[in-house]
Amino acid sequence: MKNTRTRTCRCCLIPTTHRYLSVAFLVLALTLLNGEFHNNNNNASSFALAEEIAEATSSGEGIVEGNVDVDADVDVDVDVDTSGNGNGNENENGNTVEDATESKSEPTATDTATDADTATATAIDPKSENYWGWDRIVKGDKPIISNGNIYPPSPTEKWTDCLLLVTRNQVMWHCPDGNDNDNSDDPYEYRRTILFRTEGRLRGAFTAPGTDKRRLWILDSPPDYDVIIELDTVTGEIYQVLEIEGTVDGHDVVRIDNVIFMVDTRNGHIVEFDLPASAEPYTQSSIELGATLTRDEGYVNIIKRHTGYTRQDHVNNVAVHPDVLVTSLHAGRSLKTRHSALLRSHAEEEGRELNVETDGFAPVKNMGTMCHGIAFWKDDRTGDVRLISLDSKSGSMASVVVSPGENSENVVGTRHVLWEPDLNHPVLIPPEGIARKYNNGSNIFSKGLAVQNNVAFFGVSFARAPPLRATVPEMLLVAVDLITGREKWVRTVRTNGLINQILTESYLGWQVQLPADMTTIEMTYHGAGGSMVEVCDDEIDDDDEASKEICKSFEGGDNKKKCRDRNNKESMMAREVCCACGGGDVYETPFMAGALDSEIMKVDETVEATSTFVHTAECLESNGTTKSLPLQMKEKGAARELSNFEEDLKYVLKHICNLDVNPIVNKLVAMGKGEDNSLDSQFTNESQFAKGNGIITERPHVAKNIKPGTTSMQFIFSSKQVDQIFHFPWLDEWLPLLQDAILTPLNVPVNRIIRMMFANMPEESTINFHRDLNTWVQKAHRVHIPLITHDDIFFLTKVHEYDEETDEWEQRVLRIKSKAGEVYEFNNALEHAVRNLGRSRVHLIIDWMEEPIEDSIVTKVNPGDICAYPPSSQTLICAPESGEESEEKDEL
């Protein structure tokens, strides 16, 4: 906010602020004299206007009326998280708004006011062609379409229809329905996959007709221009990139048949352009369905720029009606949202915002602050038509009645809070320290809204200012039943930034065609690209509890006025020592986006990204074969060509499925834990000898330099050349359980397994960077099944990428984080290492071949046998007494 200033008025020598207040109450008095208070609603509306003028002018913000910004600073980047506005269930007067599904209490004055003039006060005849009140917009038979909502909804729309999530740098397909047992309420029984990932700033998408449902146009908004990208959803390939000339900072895009509407936030326009023809082989088929060839190569065909707003209005979303464009605006420094409209028939030079006096249209001004998303929903119980949006600054979802039903007790402007966040949810708790600097008072932020079949979907995260919104590693995806007001589910999604838009299947027109090989790997990139950010600590002694309480009292909410109070000793102190008031000790530190960022700081390596897995019970491809990586990328030298996890992940890592490993863990535990409550004692050679298994002696080089302190239980082992396969004594005992729990679901029979073992890493043990070598590596798929694990396990792999600018090779490190039962294949021809910074970890590791193994090369190991390589030999010998240990440098 600006400081209140005293300026000289030509008419009177009084402070500007007082002058505006006088004008506000003069307007109110004239309104009273003119007899315009027909009922309590209009009375409330006029008082609300006076309060709004007084509030804005006392803060020096100015009043936005139409397109004129009176006495307001130019706000270049208004899409920021600023001071909080209190709990999401309070209106502008601080009055609690009760949910209409639970209460029919009379709304408060501010809640019933959508503008200074309500629809009932307009002189425009509602039957006139010039009348554009909300009731005409929402009650006719004409559709209103936004990217997350079609109103009225399609009769075939289901709440379990799949969604498309557009995050800052990803396009994700998400299916709420169950894929295994049709249990939609089970948080694990659903699917999602990443269709596209980029370093850009994605803001929306729409489908391309005539492309076998496999082409998707995506809006990308780099810093100084906007483009749409044609993506093949099956292959992930980009076929076209078309610029939208003259636009900057596009925030939303909606397709209506063969016309596209895009929000040009920088210029305050809604840009209308032709649906572009798709690239070959779909060019002609898309034209036959209404697409148009571009006139200028590399640019879309612009039809019209719908004007009427300014840059200061910060247009955020658009919903398209055949006659009007409904918009959400974050106008002014307060960022309080108004939902307004433009008439589509206006010429570019005549564009203006609709208003009560001329059009009978009253913008909705009481939805909240920095609202995102536009959706319309009819409550069939009352007949009310509600505008639904996210009150982003509080993280809540709200609705405002724009057309009451005949039997409803609500009136135009009644606001209801439909959902509020649980501030204690771990995903909504920001990293320590930096939160003070970069959420600036707002704790939670919601964005991305879709409504289909009486269920609303939206994203919620901890708050971040625009420069750091790419660093939100994950969001909650929430589904709320609008009829009951209850959550259907809440899911954590690795988004790598905010969810900008959620697109419904009914809006898209069809379910997009998906890749045959859908990835269930999610990547979280660390450190905001290496950003250093300022953090702040209160400059208070540890034992000074009184000062701590003073600083705490200034945190949260709109504390600026309190901080500036020059007559308050606590305020004066706070400005010196409290971060909340601009004091304290400010310094720079690497940015921590969340828990995964904090975890990777525990290891010495600079980790670029962490991969995690989405739950899936589908272990096989559609043809019944086991999911796997291509073996050709394990051939000699091939793995060294991999240089970029973004492009080469399909050769590095494959999430297969999730399995229940509890029966295996229970059998391991039944063998007995040691005094340290671990299974380490069961993995010693002595224990295995005593209980009838055989062992393999680790070569000195491997034991000392690569895998110090690690142990294993062997079931199957091979020679380096895979000309010998050894079955160990414990295989017979464990095989029935392993087949039921692991091998049968993976469709991996024993006669294709060349190595299988329980691999144990005791507490604080390590496996140093190495590549697995020899023929067996190139012939087999290496599968990991975590049995006992924790968050302080760091499975790392790295590639090397050539940087042309520095003429040097850069090391890129990926962390593979897995939970118990998350089965994955890893290309062990790549360099890899494991750091165990916590308790013991146990994995089941299987190496399997695509062709069966001949029985003639299989040998049974006897209980108590020791297997080893004689010096300078490629042949593994298993006997009661071991030979001399090998000094070879390569691995088994």
XYZ file of C-alpha atoms in Angstrom, residues 329-690:
362
model
C -10.109 -9.748 -12.719
C -7.513 -9.169 -9.994
C -7.830 -5.420 -10.075
C -5.774 -2.971 -8.050
C -3.317 -3.463 -5.244
C -5.847 -5.128 -2.963
C -6.200 -7.940 -5.546
C -9.851 -8.360 -4.586
C -11.456 -10.108 -7.501
C -14.427 -8.958 -9.529
C -16.131 -11.294 -11.968
C -17.217 -9.153 -14.878
C -18.062 -9.440 -18.576
C -17.553 -8.054 -22.076
C -20.052 -8.082 -24.921
C -18.672 -10.086 -27.845
C -20.446 -7.955 -30.447
C -18.591 -4.762 -29.513
C -16.000 -3.621 -32.033
C -12.386 -3.553 -30.845
C -12.322 0.222 -30.549
C -15.672 0.219 -28.697
C -14.947 -2.527 -26.203
C -16.002 -1.833 -22.640
C -16.827 -3.630 -19.423
C -20.550 -4.278 -18.941
C -22.218 -2.245 -16.190
C -25.522 -1.818 -14.398
C -26.562 1.522 -15.875
C -26.121 0.603 -19.526
C -26.459 -3.169 -19.539
C -28.164 -4.220 -16.310
C -25.044 -6.196 -15.424
C -23.615 -6.090 -11.891
C -20.121 -7.598 -11.515
C -19.584 -9.998 -8.624
C -17.177 -8.342 -6.202
C -17.494 -10.434 -3.051
C -16.061 -13.793 -4.178
C -12.666 -13.226 -2.549
C -9.094 -12.199 -3.266
C -6.913 -13.297 -6.211
C -9.680 -15.698 -7.284
C -8.988 -18.341 -9.919
C -11.335 -20.389 -12.049
C -14.827 -19.748 -13.397
C -17.529 -22.389 -13.133
C -21.318 -22.272 -13.005
C -23.397 -24.775 -11.088
C -27.127 -25.140 -10.467
C -28.161 -26.349 -7.030
C -31.182 -28.483 -7.946
C -32.439 -28.373 -4.358
C -33.030 -24.626 -4.425
C -32.854 -23.772 -8.120
C -30.009 -21.323 -7.390
C -27.421 -20.810 -10.112
C -24.062 -20.144 -8.492
C -20.798 -18.770 -9.803
C -18.010 -20.866 -8.245
C -14.397 -19.755 -7.935
C -11.343 -20.292 -5.761
C -10.688 -17.638 -3.142
C -7.014 -18.273 -3.776
C -5.535 -16.087 -1.108
C -7.226 -18.045 1.671
C -6.960 -21.334 -0.237
C -10.727 -21.836 -0.013
C -13.484 -22.435 -2.562
C -16.513 -20.146 -2.575
C -19.716 -19.522 -4.504
C -21.917 -16.497 -5.116
C -25.557 -16.814 -6.141
C -26.087 -14.978 -9.447
C -29.627 -16.186 -10.109
C -31.741 -17.382 -7.152
C -34.271 -20.165 -7.563
C -37.989 -19.460 -7.176
C -38.180 -21.169 -3.783
C -34.728 -20.149 -2.559
C -34.129 -18.072 0.550
C -30.900 -16.777 -1.038
C -30.661 -13.525 -2.968
C -28.391 -12.276 -5.719
C -24.944 -11.952 -4.201
C -25.278 -14.508 -1.391
C -21.799 -15.893 -0.794
C -21.037 -19.333 0.628
C -17.731 -20.913 1.543
C -17.825 -24.420 0.068
C -14.472 -25.732 1.302
C -11.568 -24.618 3.492
C -8.070 -26.112 3.747
C -6.669 -28.039 6.672
C -3.686 -25.858 7.538
C -2.016 -28.769 9.333
C -1.862 -31.008 6.267
C 1.854 -31.782 5.683
C 1.684 -30.759 2.013
C 0.377 -27.321 3.012
C 3.147 -26.591 5.506
C 5.876 -24.554 3.752
C 9.606 -24.936 4.392
C 10.905 -23.126 7.438
C 12.361 -19.622 7.213
C 11.734 -18.875 3.581
C 7.981 -18.879 4.113
C 8.216 -15.529 5.891
C 9.897 -13.904 2.955
C 7.992 -15.389 0.091
C 4.416 -15.970 1.187
C 4.181 -12.455 2.637
C 1.233 -13.163 4.889
C -0.825 -15.566 2.766
C -0.391 -19.123 4.000
C -2.322 -21.182 1.440
C -2.932 -20.762 -2.285
C -5.523 -22.517 -4.465
C -5.560 -22.649 -8.247
C -7.021 -24.733 -11.059
C -10.779 -25.389 -10.916
C -13.098 -27.823 -12.667
C -16.720 -28.715 -11.951
C -18.326 -31.789 -13.458
C -21.451 -33.675 -12.381
C -21.839 -31.903 -9.006
C -18.194 -32.398 -8.007
C -15.532 -29.666 -7.915
C -11.843 -30.422 -8.446
C -9.058 -27.973 -7.604
C -5.440 -27.693 -6.461
C -4.147 -26.353 -3.131
C -0.572 -25.662 -1.983
C 1.379 -23.472 0.382
C 1.635 -19.909 -0.902
C 4.425 -18.700 -3.174
C 5.034 -15.375 -4.898
C 5.243 -15.590 -8.741
C 9.065 -15.866 -9.005
C 8.976 -19.034 -6.888
C 5.749 -20.667 -8.024
C 7.740 -23.120 -10.123
C 9.241 -24.369 -6.876
C 6.020 -25.740 -5.393
C 6.948 -29.436 -5.602
C 3.510 -30.878 -4.975
C -0.110 -29.863 -4.532
C -3.190 -31.377 -3.034
C -5.763 -32.280 -5.673
C -9.105 -32.019 -3.898
C -12.499 -33.374 -4.974
C -15.541 -31.898 -3.177
C -19.167 -33.015 -3.542
C -21.058 -29.753 -4.052
C -24.330 -31.238 -2.828
C -23.124 -32.701 0.466
C -20.191 -30.321 0.964
C -17.941 -33.268 1.810
C -14.572 -34.181 0.342
C -14.694 -37.206 -1.922
C -10.920 -37.477 -1.692
C -7.695 -35.479 -1.322
C -4.610 -36.647 -3.252
C -1.019 -35.479 -3.345
C 0.234 -34.820 -6.885
C 3.849 -34.032 -7.818
C 3.208 -30.954 -9.917
C 6.557 -29.083 -10.024
C 4.650 -25.827 -9.769
C 1.047 -24.767 -9.372
C -1.841 -26.492 -11.112
C -2.814 -23.675 -13.470
C -5.829 -25.292 -15.106
C -7.924 -28.452 -14.781
C -9.692 -29.456 -18.001
C -12.758 -31.693 -18.028
C -13.475 -34.403 -20.551
C -16.737 -32.687 -21.506
C -14.805 -29.493 -22.331
C -12.085 -31.332 -24.234
C -14.731 -33.167 -26.258
C -13.247 -36.596 -25.767
C -10.732 -38.532 -23.733
C -7.355 -37.927 -25.316
C -5.528 -40.924 -26.683
C -2.855 -42.009 -24.237
C 0.613 -43.467 -24.768
C 0.748 -47.235 -24.993
C 3.471 -47.060 -22.364
C 2.104 -44.683 -19.725
C 4.713 -43.470 -17.285
C 3.907 -43.511 -13.586
C 7.126 -41.704 -12.687
C 6.921 -38.164 -11.356
C 9.974 -35.916 -11.304
C 10.607 -33.207 -8.723
C 13.363 -30.777 -9.680
C 15.350 -29.247 -6.864
C 16.628 -25.866 -5.775
C 14.549 -23.637 -8.062
C 17.252 -23.998 -10.671
C 19.952 -23.204 -8.128
C 18.206 -20.052 -6.886
C 19.534 -18.279 -3.844
C 16.765 -16.610 -1.892
C 16.640 -14.242 1.038
C 15.498 -15.556 4.404
C 15.040 -13.714 7.646
C 15.518 -14.491 11.332
C 14.200 -12.275 14.099
C 17.157 -10.621 15.847
C 16.185 -11.716 19.344
C 18.183 -13.500 22.050
C 17.119 -17.086 22.627
C 16.004 -16.353 26.190
C 14.093 -13.156 25.337
C 10.587 -14.643 25.397
C 8.858 -11.258 25.651
C 10.379 -10.009 22.399
C 9.562 -13.294 20.704
C 5.901 -12.818 21.592
C 5.967 -9.261 20.248
C 7.373 -10.401 16.901
C 4.873 -13.226 16.747
C 2.006 -10.774 17.233
C 2.981 -9.004 13.989
C 3.016 -12.163 11.849
C 0.216 -13.075 9.465
C -2.595 -11.005 8.057
C -2.344 -7.391 6.926
C 0.190 -6.178 9.496
C 1.669 -3.250 7.558
C -0.422 -0.554 9.202
C 0.364 -1.969 12.634
C 4.087 -2.082 11.805
C 4.062 1.574 10.722
C 2.457 2.854 13.918
C 4.995 5.456 15.109
C 3.230 5.994 18.429
C 3.567 2.369 19.505
C 6.823 1.298 21.170
C 6.328 -2.331 20.147
C 5.913 -1.284 16.520
C 9.091 0.762 16.667
C 10.981 -2.215 18.085
C 9.438 -4.584 15.549
C 10.706 -2.494 12.652
C 14.232 -3.111 13.926
C 14.231 -6.752 15.020
C 11.129 -8.499 13.642
C 11.101 -9.963 10.129
C 7.348 -9.410 9.901
C 7.917 -5.645 9.967
C 10.968 -5.483 7.711
C 13.579 -5.859 10.453
C 15.573 -8.880 11.548
C 18.643 -10.573 10.101
C 18.280 -11.116 6.338
C 20.624 -13.454 4.478
C 20.721 -15.705 1.405
C 20.369 -19.487 1.316
C 19.654 -22.134 -1.354
C 15.923 -22.326 -1.920
C 14.132 -25.298 -0.359
C 10.920 -26.111 -2.222
C 9.705 -28.807 0.138
C 10.494 -32.057 1.938
C 12.356 -33.622 -0.995
C 14.587 -30.548 -1.309
C 15.393 -30.739 2.382
C 16.181 -34.443 2.153
C 18.719 -34.185 -0.662
C 20.697 -31.621 1.347
C 21.807 -34.555 3.533
C 24.081 -35.998 0.827
C 27.253 -34.509 -0.626
C 26.173 -34.881 -4.244
C 24.246 -32.090 -5.950
C 20.991 -33.809 -6.852
C 19.167 -32.314 -9.820
C 15.868 -34.155 -9.392
C 14.084 -36.850 -7.417
C 11.865 -39.440 -9.081
C 8.860 -40.837 -7.237
C 6.171 -43.258 -8.332
C 2.401 -43.092 -8.795
C 0.549 -46.101 -7.411
C -0.539 -48.616 -10.042
C -1.541 -52.267 -9.795
C -1.016 -52.934 -13.508
C 2.285 -54.856 -13.745
C 1.953 -55.983 -17.351
C 1.695 -54.354 -20.744
C -1.593 -54.660 -22.619
C -0.203 -57.703 -24.469
C 0.546 -59.513 -21.202
C 4.312 -59.029 -21.221
C 6.251 -57.619 -18.289
C 6.880 -53.875 -18.313
C 10.570 -53.306 -18.990
C 13.341 -51.017 -20.244
C 14.893 -51.608 -23.686
C 17.962 -53.825 -23.300
C 19.830 -52.156 -26.173
C 20.588 -49.188 -23.904
C 22.569 -51.548 -21.659
C 24.884 -52.683 -24.414
C 28.540 -51.758 -24.190
C 28.969 -47.988 -24.477
C 25.257 -47.282 -25.043
C 24.552 -46.252 -21.456
C 27.363 -43.693 -21.642
C 25.461 -41.867 -24.384
C 22.613 -41.014 -22.026
C 23.003 -37.412 -20.930
C 19.651 -35.909 -19.953
C 17.119 -37.335 -17.517
C 14.381 -35.257 -19.093
C 14.834 -36.849 -22.507
C 16.421 -40.180 -21.588
C 14.406 -41.241 -18.548
C 12.726 -43.987 -20.611
C 16.154 -45.660 -20.854
C 17.066 -45.130 -17.195
C 14.086 -46.037 -15.032
C 10.799 -47.893 -15.342
C 8.128 -48.051 -12.653
C 6.444 -51.415 -13.089
C 3.720 -51.549 -10.437
C 2.958 -51.670 -6.726
C 2.803 -55.034 -4.918
C 1.982 -56.119 -1.391
C 5.315 -57.160 0.132
C 4.058 -57.599 3.705
C 4.038 -61.437 3.537
C 7.724 -61.414 2.552
C 8.638 -58.877 5.241
C 6.763 -60.904 7.849
C 8.690 -64.053 6.944
C 11.982 -62.153 7.154
C 11.093 -60.714 10.545
C 10.108 -64.165 11.768
C 13.733 -65.231 11.269
C 14.541 -63.007 14.236
C 15.792 -59.477 14.812
C 19.035 -58.599 16.531
C 19.575 -56.428 19.579
C 19.546 -53.355 17.345
C 16.028 -54.349 16.151
C 17.360 -54.945 12.624
C 17.675 -58.054 10.459
C 21.417 -57.531 9.981
C 22.293 -60.603 12.028
C 20.286 -62.850 9.694
C 22.402 -61.752 6.722
C 25.775 -62.789 8.169
C 27.603 -65.731 6.627
C 27.565 -67.490 9.983
C 23.777 -67.231 10.300
C 23.168 -68.439 6.763
C 25.595 -71.337 7.184
C 23.903 -72.342 10.406
